[in-house]
C-alpha atoms as a printed R data frame, in Angstrom:
    type eleno elety resid chain resno       x       y      z
1   ATOM     1    CA   UNK     A     1   7.536  26.665 37.098
2   ATOM     2    CA   UNK     A     2   9.509  24.060 35.221
3   ATOM     3    CA   UNK     A     3  10.941  25.040 31.841
4   ATOM     4    CA   UNK     A     4  12.829  22.888 29.327
5   ATOM     5    CA   UNK     A     5  13.764  22.990 25.660
6   ATOM     6    CA   UNK     A     6  13.318  20.207 23.100
7   ATOM     7    CA   UNK     A     7  15.226  20.070 19.807
8   ATOM     8    CA   UNK     A     8  13.668  18.295 16.820
9   ATOM     9    CA   UNK     A     9  13.512  18.298 13.049
10  ATOM    10    CA   UNK     A    10  10.254  19.291 11.402
11  ATOM    11    CA   UNK     A    11   8.923  16.648  8.989
12  ATOM    12    CA   UNK     A    12   6.092  18.661  7.408
13  ATOM    13    CA   UNK     A    13   8.041  19.474  4.243
14  ATOM    14    CA   UNK     A    14  11.417  18.740  2.621
15  ATOM    15    CA   UNK     A    15  13.104  21.735  4.308
16  ATOM    16    CA   UNK     A    16  13.511  19.829  7.587
17  ATOM    17    CA   UNK     A    17  13.739  22.900  9.795
18  ATOM    18    CA   UNK     A    18  15.654  22.494 13.055
19  ATOM    19    CA   UNK     A    19  13.082  23.393 15.691
20  ATOM    20    CA   UNK     A    20  13.641  24.472 19.253
21  ATOM    21    CA   UNK     A    21  10.483  24.074 21.331
22  ATOM    22    CA   UNK     A    22  10.292  25.606 24.790
23  ATOM    23    CA   UNK     A    23   8.002  23.903 27.281
24  ATOM    24    CA   UNK     A    24   6.765  25.323 30.534
25  ATOM    25    CA   UNK     A    25   5.005  22.950 32.925
26  ATOM    26    CA   UNK     A    26   4.366  20.534 30.036
27  ATOM    27    CA   UNK     A    27   2.895  23.168 27.710
28  ATOM    28    CA   UNK     A    28   4.658  24.313 24.527
29  ATOM    29    CA   UNK     A    29   5.025  28.069 24.909
30  ATOM    30    CA   UNK     A    30   7.282  28.875 21.940
31  ATOM    31    CA   UNK     A    31   8.788  27.384 18.790
32  ATOM    32    CA   UNK     A    32  11.883  28.765 17.061
33  ATOM    33    CA   UNK     A    33  13.624  27.754 13.843
34  ATOM    34    CA   UNK     A    34  10.514  27.132 11.754
35  ATOM    35    CA   UNK     A    35  10.135  28.861  8.390
36  ATOM    36    CA   UNK     A    36   6.354  28.467  8.195
37  ATOM    37    CA   UNK     A    37   3.306  28.160 10.498
38  ATOM    38    CA   UNK     A    38   3.114  24.390  9.882
39  ATOM    39    CA   UNK     A    39   6.487  24.004 11.590
40  ATOM    40    CA   UNK     A    40   5.235  25.804 14.673
41  ATOM    41    CA   UNK     A    41   2.119  23.614 14.830
42  ATOM    42    CA   UNK     A    42   4.178  20.444 14.293
43  ATOM    43    CA   UNK     A    43   6.694  21.382 17.003
44  ATOM    44    CA   UNK     A    44   4.017  22.083 19.588
45  ATOM    45    CA   UNK     A    45   2.109  18.897 18.807
46  ATOM    46    CA   UNK     A    46   5.202  16.684 18.639
47  ATOM    47    CA   UNK     A    47   6.387  17.572 22.139
48  ATOM    48    CA   UNK     A    48   2.955  17.444 23.809
49  ATOM    49    CA   UNK     A    49   0.981  14.789 21.886
50  ATOM    50    CA   UNK     A    50   3.059  12.977 19.230
51  ATOM    51    CA   UNK     A    51   1.071  11.098 16.591
52  ATOM    52    CA   UNK     A    52   1.836   9.032 13.501
53  ATOM    53    CA   UNK     A    53   0.144   7.416 10.516
54  ATOM    54    CA   UNK     A    54   0.939   3.698 10.591
55  ATOM    55    CA   UNK     A    55   1.520   1.818  7.342
56  ATOM    56    CA   UNK     A    56   1.775  -1.955  7.052
57  ATOM    57    CA   UNK     A    57   0.398  -4.930  5.161
58  ATOM    58    CA   UNK     A    58  -2.451  -7.393  5.732
59  ATOM    59    CA   UNK     A    59  -2.643 -10.957  4.442
60  ATOM    60    CA   UNK     A    60  -5.133 -11.622  1.631
61  ATOM    61    CA   UNK     A    61  -6.818 -14.971  0.893
62  ATOM    62    CA   UNK     A    62  -7.746 -15.926 -2.682
63  ATOM    63    CA   UNK     A    63  -6.164 -12.805 -4.170
64  ATOM    64    CA   UNK     A    64  -3.809 -12.202 -7.075
65  ATOM    65    CA   UNK     A    65  -1.326 -11.097 -4.388
66  ATOM    66    CA   UNK     A    66  -0.954 -12.516 -0.903
67  ATOM    67    CA   UNK     A    67  -0.805  -9.154  0.921
68  ATOM    68    CA   UNK     A    68  -2.329  -5.709  0.574
69  ATOM    69    CA   UNK     A    69  -0.813  -2.450  1.782
70  ATOM    70    CA   UNK     A    70  -2.736  -0.314  4.212
71  ATOM    71    CA   UNK     A    71  -2.559   2.614  6.593
72  ATOM    72    CA   UNK     A    72  -4.403   4.192  9.466
73  ATOM    73    CA   UNK     A    73  -7.025   6.553  8.084
74  ATOM    74    CA   UNK     A    74  -5.764   9.270 10.466
75  ATOM    75    CA   UNK     A    75  -2.786   9.748 12.701
76  ATOM    76    CA   UNK     A    76  -2.857   7.817 15.970
77  ATOM    77    CA   UNK     A    77  -1.084   8.351 19.300
78  ATOM    78    CA   UNK     A    78   2.560   7.356 18.888
79  ATOM    79    CA   UNK     A    79   2.381   4.994 21.864
80  ATOM    80    CA   UNK     A    80  -0.283   2.887 20.056
81  ATOM    81    CA   UNK     A    81   1.996   1.915 17.140
82  ATOM    82    CA   UNK     A    82   3.093  -1.452 18.542
83  ATOM    83    CA   UNK     A    83  -0.465  -2.406 19.535
84  ATOM    84    CA   UNK     A    84  -1.552  -1.746 15.954
85  ATOM    85    CA   UNK     A    85   1.299  -3.805 14.501
86  ATOM    86    CA   UNK     A    86   0.440  -6.658 16.892
87  ATOM    87    CA   UNK     A    87  -3.248  -6.492 15.907
88  ATOM    88    CA   UNK     A    88  -2.392  -6.610 12.193
89  ATOM    89    CA   UNK     A    89  -0.306  -9.760 12.627
90  ATOM    90    CA   UNK     A    90  -3.524 -11.759 13.055
91  ATOM    91    CA   UNK     A    91  -5.602 -10.223 10.257
92  ATOM    92    CA   UNK     A    92  -6.413 -12.039  7.015
93  ATOM    93    CA   UNK     A    93  -9.041 -10.768  4.587
94  ATOM    94    CA   UNK     A    94 -10.705 -12.202  1.499
95  ATOM    95    CA   UNK     A    95 -10.126 -10.750 -1.959
96  ATOM    96    CA   UNK     A    96 -11.246  -8.614 -3.675
97  ATOM    97    CA   UNK     A    97  -9.945  -5.582 -1.800
98  ATOM    98    CA   UNK     A    98 -10.130  -2.001 -3.040
99  ATOM    99    CA   UNK     A    99  -8.413   1.236 -2.116
100 ATOM   100    CA   UNK     A   100 -10.174   2.770  0.876
101 ATOM   101    CA   UNK     A   101 -11.793  -0.469  2.068
102 ATOM   102    CA   UNK     A   102 -11.746  -0.769  5.853
103 ATOM   103    CA   UNK     A   103  -9.464  -3.696  6.684
104 ATOM   104    CA   UNK     A   104  -9.764  -3.319 10.470
105 ATOM   105    CA   UNK     A   105 -12.322  -1.059 12.122
106 ATOM   106    CA   UNK     A   106 -11.137   0.812 15.242
107 ATOM   107    CA   UNK     A   107  -7.672  -0.783 15.129
108 ATOM   108    CA   UNK     A   108  -6.274  -1.447 18.615
109 ATOM   109    CA   UNK     A   109  -9.111   0.584 20.168
110 ATOM   110    CA   UNK     A   110  -7.715   3.838 18.776
111 ATOM   111    CA   UNK     A   111 -11.002   4.924 17.193
112 ATOM   112    CA   UNK     A   112  -9.209   4.939 13.815
113 ATOM   113    CA   UNK     A   113  -9.794   2.477 10.970
114 ATOM   114    CA   UNK     A   114  -6.982   0.703  9.102
115 ATOM   115    CA   UNK     A   115  -7.724   1.011  5.373
116 ATOM   116    CA   UNK     A   116  -6.442  -0.487  2.135
117 ATOM   117    CA   UNK     A   117  -4.096   1.573 -0.026
118 ATOM   118    CA   UNK     A   118  -4.177  -0.832 -2.988
119 ATOM   119    CA   UNK     A   119  -6.504  -2.980 -5.071
120 ATOM   120    CA   UNK     A   120  -6.208  -6.771 -4.969
121 ATOM   121    CA   UNK     A   121  -8.487  -8.732 -7.285
122 ATOM   122    CA   UNK     A   122  -9.672 -12.260 -6.518
123 ATOM   123    CA   UNK     A   123  -8.213 -15.212 -8.406
């Protein structure tokens, strides 16, 4: 049996609890330092399967602005972040664009769509 301890800061709320997560053979067996159940869930997930929501911009043609903000609809595996950023570098969409519109379906083969977080009207 291999046991190790990871130290991290919870990002689920402004408290920023200092977590101590104990792993045994790659499985999170305990979390200390959290003040709520969300901290325990975050600590276990962060050390075994870290994920993130990616935010960025996409170029817009014929719009009142030249870019629109967007984000992944759900969190994605942390190791897919750079593939998503690379994929977005080549995307250009036509205005109009509305909040929630899918800008890229299944971005970087993650199974998650990249969606608009703003409205851009056409010129």
